Structure formats: C-alpha cells, structure tokens
Amino acid sequence: MLKKTLTVFIMVMVAIVCYNCKNDKSNSTKENEHNKETQLIFSREIIKTDDFEICKQENCPRIDINYLVAENNTPIAKRINKKNTEHIIGIFNDTNDSIRKNSVRETIKAFINDYFSFKEEFPESPAEYEAQLSQKLISETDSLLVIETNFYLFTGGAHGYGATRFLNFDAHTGAYLTHQDLFKNLNEFTAFVEKAFRKKYNIPAEENINSKGFFFENDTFALPENIAVTDNEVLLVYNRYEAASYAQGEIKLVFPREEVAKWLQY
C-alpha cells in the first residue's frame, strides 16, 4: 500500500513539474516575441550631392545628409520614422517654406532647385548653398530612445545656421515625447533649471533674467526647445537665437540623472 501511494505521489509531482516547465516555456516564448516586436535596429540613409543626376552636369550645393531609419516594419518603427522624417523636413522648412515636401530626398531635391532659382535671379552672387545633417542614437533604454540631430544650412547671407536638436521617443510605443511627457511638475523643474542657469551666468535672483544680455521672452526664464533624457544625464540645449545672440553660440546645461530624478517620468 505504501509503495502504491509513493508511486502515485511521484507521478503527481512529475506532472506538476512538466506543467510548470511548459508554462515557463510558453512565457519565455511570449517574452521573446515581445522583445522581437519592440527591439529596434537602425540603419543609415545617406544623401550626397552626386546622388542627383542634375548635379553630375551642373554646379550644385554641397549636400551631406546622414540620418537614421528604424528598419523593423513594426508600428513602433513606423511612428519613429514618420516623426523623424517630419523633423528633418522641418529643418529645411525653417529656412524656406517653398521646399516643403513629403520625403527627405524630395526635400533635398527642392533645396537644390531653390539654389538654381537663386543663381538664375542673382547670377553674379558668389554665395553657394550648403546642407549638412547627421544623426546619432545617444541613448537607448528599456523605456526611452533618444536621437540627436546636428545640422548646418547655408543659403546666402552673412552666415549659415547650425543647431542641435533632440527627439525623445517612448521605446514601447514609438510615441514622440514632449517636455510634459518627460517631466512631472514641470514648473518646479523649470525653477530648478533657472537657478542653475543664473548660477552659471552670475545672474542674481533679484535681477532680471535678461540683465546679462539674454533675451528670454517677456523677461521670463523658459526651458529650451531641445532637451534629451539619457540613461545617465539630462541635456538642455539653447540653440542660437533661442535665448541669446548668434555670437553667444549654443548654450548647454547638463545635469546628472540622479540630480533631477524626482522630476523624471522616464
């Protein structure tokens, strides 16, 4: 009797172990499928002057465009690529609304055509157009993905315009994240940054924020348009003309992540 009971017990335990193994394998498969769906692989799209047939026969602007493309054909990749394409096209639209197109390559072609129109109207002008743009992935965590864009455009005039811009994306959905998405209690965070800004540029708390030559709108401190939240720091960049003159150059503030962790939502 004891032998029979022991045999039944062993059979029950084996069944339980097999069920758990099967369950664990099922969960593992689901986890792997999830990782495959959310894992992003980036390639580079490169556009040069010689890529355009007309530029093999005519003098064209210097074109050097190198940007990121999420390869995976998933909703996440599509959202990121759509926003990034709009972002790059928007950089060219900032200088000339007439070159608004639906793709980066079409936008560059319109930029070249705009140059030809300029030369036709002002044939004696020595000015040459130029477009440089590069991107890199500066942070990729389980929750956040950050792309940095550096560009320089010249379309005549005293000087061209270059800037640094950031795109923060939710790694799980591909959604573009605004300042409101990245930070909680944004007013409190802004006050913290203003204190650091005043300390860096020796502006006493009782003085106007523009007393040292800055030109914040309505004499009120504001966060920059471009903020990047990485795995170990938070970068804030005021590009030229955003808070100071062109000559002042880019203004950057960098905070260790742990110093501002209480305001971060990612």
Short mmCIF file of C-alpha atoms in Angstrom, two decimals:
data_model
loop_
_atom_site.label_atom_id
_atom_site.label_comp_id
_atom_site.label_asym_id
_atom_site.label_seq_id
_atom_site.Cartn_x
_atom_site.Cartn_y
_atom_site.Cartn_z
CA MET A 1 0.00 0.00 0.00
CA LEU A 2 2.80 2.37 0.94
CA LYS A 3 4.60 1.54 -2.31
CA LYS A 4 1.44 2.29 -4.33
CA THR A 5 0.89 5.63 -2.55
CA LEU A 6 4.52 6.61 -3.13
CA THR A 7 4.21 5.78 -6.83
CA VAL A 8 1.08 7.98 -7.17
CA PHE A 9 2.84 10.82 -5.33
CA ILE A 10 5.83 10.65 -7.65
CA MET A 11 3.56 10.64 -10.74
CA VAL A 12 1.69 13.72 -9.44
CA MET A 13 4.96 15.60 -8.77
CA VAL A 14 6.28 14.75 -12.24
CA ALA A 15 3.05 16.06 -13.78
CA ILE A 16 3.32 19.31 -11.82
CA VAL A 17 6.95 19.82 -12.85
CA CYS A 18 6.12 19.15 -16.51
CA TYR A 19 3.22 21.62 -16.40
CA ASN A 20 5.42 24.31 -14.87
CA CYS A 21 8.13 23.69 -17.45
CA LYS A 22 5.59 24.01 -20.23
CA ASN A 23 4.20 27.18 -18.66
CA ASP A 24 7.67 28.68 -18.27
CA LYS A 25 8.48 27.84 -21.89
CA SER A 26 5.25 29.48 -23.01
CA ASN A 27 6.02 32.63 -21.00
CA SER A 28 9.57 32.65 -22.36
CA THR A 29 8.25 32.44 -25.93
CA LYS A 30 5.89 35.34 -25.29
CA GLU A 31 8.73 37.36 -23.81
CA ASN A 32 10.93 36.67 -26.84
CA GLU A 33 8.12 37.64 -29.18
CA HIS A 34 7.68 40.89 -27.26
CA ASN A 35 11.39 41.61 -27.47
CA LYS A 36 11.38 40.96 -31.21
CA GLU A 37 8.49 43.34 -31.62
CA THR A 38 10.00 46.20 -29.60
CA GLN A 39 13.69 45.76 -30.44
CA LEU A 40 14.76 48.40 -32.93
CA ILE A 41 17.52 48.09 -35.47
CA PHE A 42 18.67 51.30 -37.13
CA SER A 43 20.32 51.74 -40.50
CA ARG A 44 21.57 54.92 -42.13
CA GLU A 45 20.21 56.77 -45.11
CA ILE A 46 22.93 58.80 -46.81
CA ILE A 47 22.26 61.50 -49.40
CA LYS A 48 25.13 63.21 -51.22
CA THR A 49 25.36 65.80 -53.98
CA ASP A 50 26.31 63.19 -56.60
CA ASP A 51 23.12 61.20 -55.90
CA PHE A 52 21.23 63.66 -58.09
CA GLU A 53 21.62 63.32 -61.84
CA ILE A 54 21.48 67.05 -62.46
CA CYS A 55 24.43 67.58 -60.11
CA LYS A 56 26.64 65.49 -62.37
CA GLN A 57 26.24 68.17 -65.03
CA GLU A 58 25.58 71.37 -63.03
CA ASN A 59 27.21 73.06 -60.08
CA CYS A 60 25.07 72.10 -57.06
CA PRO A 61 25.05 72.89 -53.36
CA ARG A 62 27.23 70.75 -51.10
CA ILE A 63 24.90 68.06 -49.76
CA ASP A 64 25.92 65.73 -46.91
CA ILE A 65 22.89 64.16 -45.23
CA ASN A 66 23.23 61.13 -42.94
CA TYR A 67 20.16 60.17 -40.91
CA LEU A 68 18.76 57.20 -39.01
CA VAL A 69 15.99 54.88 -40.17
CA ALA A 70 14.35 52.23 -37.97
CA GLU A 71 14.41 49.08 -40.10
CA ASN A 72 11.80 46.94 -38.37
CA ASN A 73 8.48 47.08 -40.17
CA THR A 74 6.51 47.47 -36.94
CA PRO A 75 4.09 50.16 -35.71
CA ILE A 76 6.83 51.40 -33.34
CA ALA A 77 9.41 51.77 -36.13
CA LYS A 78 6.86 53.42 -38.42
CA ARG A 79 5.96 56.03 -35.77
CA ILE A 80 9.61 56.84 -35.14
CA ASN A 81 10.43 57.10 -38.86
CA LYS A 82 7.38 59.27 -39.54
CA LYS A 83 8.28 61.73 -36.78
CA ASN A 84 11.95 61.75 -37.72
CA THR A 85 11.14 62.42 -41.39
CA GLU A 86 8.86 65.31 -40.40
CA HIS A 87 11.61 66.59 -38.10
CA ILE A 88 14.26 66.64 -40.85
CA ILE A 89 11.92 68.17 -43.42
CA GLY A 90 11.01 70.80 -40.82
CA ILE A 91 14.65 71.85 -40.52
CA PHE A 92 14.68 72.79 -44.21
CA ASN A 93 11.25 74.42 -43.98
CA ASP A 94 12.60 76.71 -41.25
CA THR A 95 14.73 78.38 -43.91
CA ASN A 96 12.34 78.22 -46.84
CA ASP A 97 8.67 77.17 -46.80
CA SER A 98 8.71 76.65 -50.58
CA ILE A 99 10.73 73.44 -50.25
CA ARG A 100 8.15 71.59 -48.17
CA LYS A 101 7.94 68.01 -49.48
CA ASN A 102 6.82 64.57 -48.30
CA SER A 103 10.21 62.85 -48.06
CA VAL A 104 13.75 63.79 -47.11
CA ARG A 105 15.09 63.09 -50.61
CA GLU A 106 12.35 65.21 -52.24
CA THR A 107 13.13 67.98 -49.76
CA ILE A 108 16.83 67.91 -50.66
CA LYS A 109 15.94 67.99 -54.36
CA ALA A 110 13.74 71.04 -53.72
CA PHE A 111 16.64 72.63 -51.81
CA ILE A 112 18.86 72.15 -54.89
CA ASN A 113 16.17 73.59 -57.19
CA ASP A 114 15.84 76.58 -54.89
CA TYR A 115 19.57 77.11 -55.30
CA PHE A 116 19.22 77.07 -59.10
CA SER A 117 16.42 79.65 -58.86
CA PHE A 118 18.63 81.82 -56.66
CA LYS A 119 21.51 81.63 -59.13
CA GLU A 120 19.23 82.43 -62.03
CA GLU A 121 17.94 85.53 -60.26
CA PHE A 122 21.37 86.59 -58.93
CA PRO A 123 23.95 85.15 -61.35
CA GLU A 124 26.73 87.40 -60.04
CA SER A 125 26.31 86.33 -56.42
CA PRO A 126 29.26 84.28 -55.09
CA ALA A 127 27.05 82.67 -52.44
CA GLU A 128 26.83 78.88 -52.51
CA TYR A 129 24.20 76.78 -50.75
CA GLU A 130 25.19 74.04 -48.33
CA ALA A 131 23.29 71.40 -46.32
CA GLN A 132 24.90 69.15 -43.74
CA LEU A 133 22.95 66.92 -41.36
CA SER A 134 23.90 63.94 -39.21
CA GLN A 135 22.11 61.89 -36.58
CA LYS A 136 23.12 59.51 -33.84
CA LEU A 137 21.36 57.48 -31.19
CA ILE A 138 22.63 58.96 -27.92
CA SER A 139 20.56 56.79 -25.58
CA GLU A 140 18.51 53.61 -25.78
CA THR A 141 16.98 52.17 -22.60
CA ASP A 142 14.04 49.85 -21.94
CA SER A 143 11.73 52.87 -21.77
CA LEU A 144 13.34 55.65 -23.78
CA LEU A 145 15.11 56.20 -27.09
CA VAL A 146 16.84 59.50 -27.94
CA ILE A 147 18.05 60.71 -31.34
CA GLU A 148 20.39 63.70 -31.64
CA THR A 149 20.42 65.73 -34.86
CA ASN A 150 23.21 68.12 -35.77
CA PHE A 151 22.83 70.26 -38.86
CA TYR A 152 24.20 73.27 -40.70
CA LEU A 153 22.45 75.08 -43.56
CA PHE A 154 23.75 77.95 -45.64
CA THR A 155 21.54 79.77 -48.14
CA GLY A 156 23.47 83.00 -48.59
CA GLY A 157 23.72 85.93 -46.22
CA ALA A 158 26.34 86.74 -43.62
CA HIS A 159 26.44 83.22 -42.21
CA GLY A 160 24.61 79.93 -42.19
CA TYR A 161 22.68 78.40 -39.33
CA GLY A 162 23.53 75.30 -37.37
CA ALA A 163 21.85 73.69 -34.38
CA THR A 164 21.48 70.61 -32.21
CA ARG A 165 18.06 69.04 -31.80
CA PHE A 166 16.75 66.07 -29.86
CA LEU A 167 13.90 63.63 -30.37
CA ASN A 168 12.82 61.57 -27.34
CA PHE A 169 10.67 58.50 -28.03
CA ASP A 170 8.80 56.05 -25.81
CA ALA A 171 10.63 52.78 -26.54
CA HIS A 172 7.46 50.70 -26.04
CA THR A 173 5.13 52.66 -28.31
CA GLY A 174 7.34 54.80 -30.57
CA ALA A 175 5.44 57.89 -29.43
CA TYR A 176 7.29 61.22 -29.58
CA LEU A 177 7.66 62.69 -26.08
CA THR A 178 7.19 66.37 -25.23
CA HIS A 179 8.57 68.15 -22.17
CA GLN A 180 5.24 67.48 -20.45
CA ASP A 181 5.67 63.76 -21.14
CA LEU A 182 9.26 63.61 -19.92
CA PHE A 183 8.86 65.55 -16.68
CA LYS A 184 6.42 65.74 -13.82
CA ASN A 185 5.87 69.04 -12.02
CA LEU A 186 7.34 70.94 -14.96
CA ASN A 187 7.10 74.31 -13.20
CA GLU A 188 9.19 73.03 -10.31
CA PHE A 189 11.76 71.57 -12.70
CA THR A 190 11.88 74.87 -14.62
CA ALA A 191 12.56 76.75 -11.37
CA PHE A 192 15.41 74.34 -10.58
CA VAL A 193 16.95 74.86 -14.04
CA GLU A 194 16.60 78.64 -13.78
CA LYS A 195 18.53 78.59 -10.51
CA ALA A 196 21.32 76.61 -12.18
CA PHE A 197 21.26 78.94 -15.22
CA ARG A 198 21.55 82.03 -13.00
CA LYS A 199 24.45 80.47 -11.11
CA LYS A 200 26.31 79.58 -14.33
CA TYR A 201 25.96 83.11 -15.76
CA ASN A 202 26.22 85.03 -12.48
CA ILE A 203 22.70 86.48 -12.55
CA PRO A 204 21.48 87.25 -9.01
CA ALA A 205 17.99 86.03 -8.12
CA GLU A 206 16.73 89.61 -7.70
CA GLU A 207 17.95 90.69 -11.17
CA ASN A 208 16.08 90.37 -14.46
CA ILE A 209 16.96 87.12 -16.23
CA ASN A 210 17.92 89.19 -19.31
CA SER A 211 20.21 91.55 -17.39
CA LYS A 212 23.34 89.84 -18.78
CA GLY A 213 22.36 90.12 -22.43
CA PHE A 214 19.99 87.17 -22.80
CA PHE A 215 16.61 87.70 -24.41
CA PHE A 216 14.05 85.39 -22.89
CA GLU A 217 10.55 86.37 -24.00
CA ASN A 218 8.71 88.68 -21.59
CA ASP A 219 11.80 88.66 -19.32
CA THR A 220 10.75 85.24 -18.07
CA PHE A 221 13.06 82.24 -17.93
CA ALA A 222 11.96 79.26 -20.04
CA LEU A 223 13.26 75.79 -20.75
CA PRO A 224 14.92 75.28 -24.16
CA GLU A 225 13.06 73.63 -27.01
CA ASN A 226 15.58 70.80 -27.01
CA ILE A 227 16.05 68.50 -24.03
CA ALA A 228 17.45 64.97 -24.05
CA VAL A 229 16.92 62.47 -21.24
CA THR A 230 19.61 59.79 -21.42
CA ASP A 231 20.43 56.85 -19.19
CA ASN A 232 22.86 58.91 -17.08
CA GLU A 233 22.18 62.62 -17.66
CA VAL A 234 19.73 65.25 -18.83
CA LEU A 235 20.95 67.67 -21.52
CA LEU A 236 19.35 71.05 -22.20
CA VAL A 237 20.43 72.98 -25.29
CA TYR A 238 19.50 76.54 -26.22
CA ASN A 239 20.37 76.92 -29.88
CA ARG A 240 21.48 80.21 -31.44
CA TYR A 241 18.86 82.98 -31.24
CA GLU A 242 16.76 80.98 -28.78
CA ALA A 243 17.93 82.78 -25.66
CA ALA A 244 20.89 84.86 -26.83
CA SER A 245 22.56 86.33 -29.90
CA TYR A 246 24.15 84.27 -32.67
CA ALA A 247 27.58 85.26 -31.39
CA GLN A 248 26.78 83.76 -27.98
CA GLY A 249 26.61 80.35 -29.65
CA GLU A 250 24.97 77.25 -28.25
CA ILE A 251 24.13 77.32 -24.55
CA LYS A 252 24.18 73.94 -22.84
CA LEU A 253 23.24 72.77 -19.36
CA VAL A 254 23.93 69.19 -18.26
CA PHE A 255 22.59 67.56 -15.10
CA PRO A 256 23.45 64.10 -13.75
CA ARG A 257 20.33 61.97 -13.94
CA GLU A 258 20.25 61.35 -10.19
CA GLU A 259 20.20 65.10 -9.53
CA VAL A 260 16.90 65.54 -11.40
CA ALA A 261 15.47 62.03 -10.94
CA LYS A 262 12.50 63.20 -8.86
CA TRP A 263 11.09 65.07 -11.90
CA LEU A 264 11.67 62.37 -14.49
CA GLN A 265 8.84 60.24 -15.83
CA TYR A 266 11.16 58.07 -17.98
#
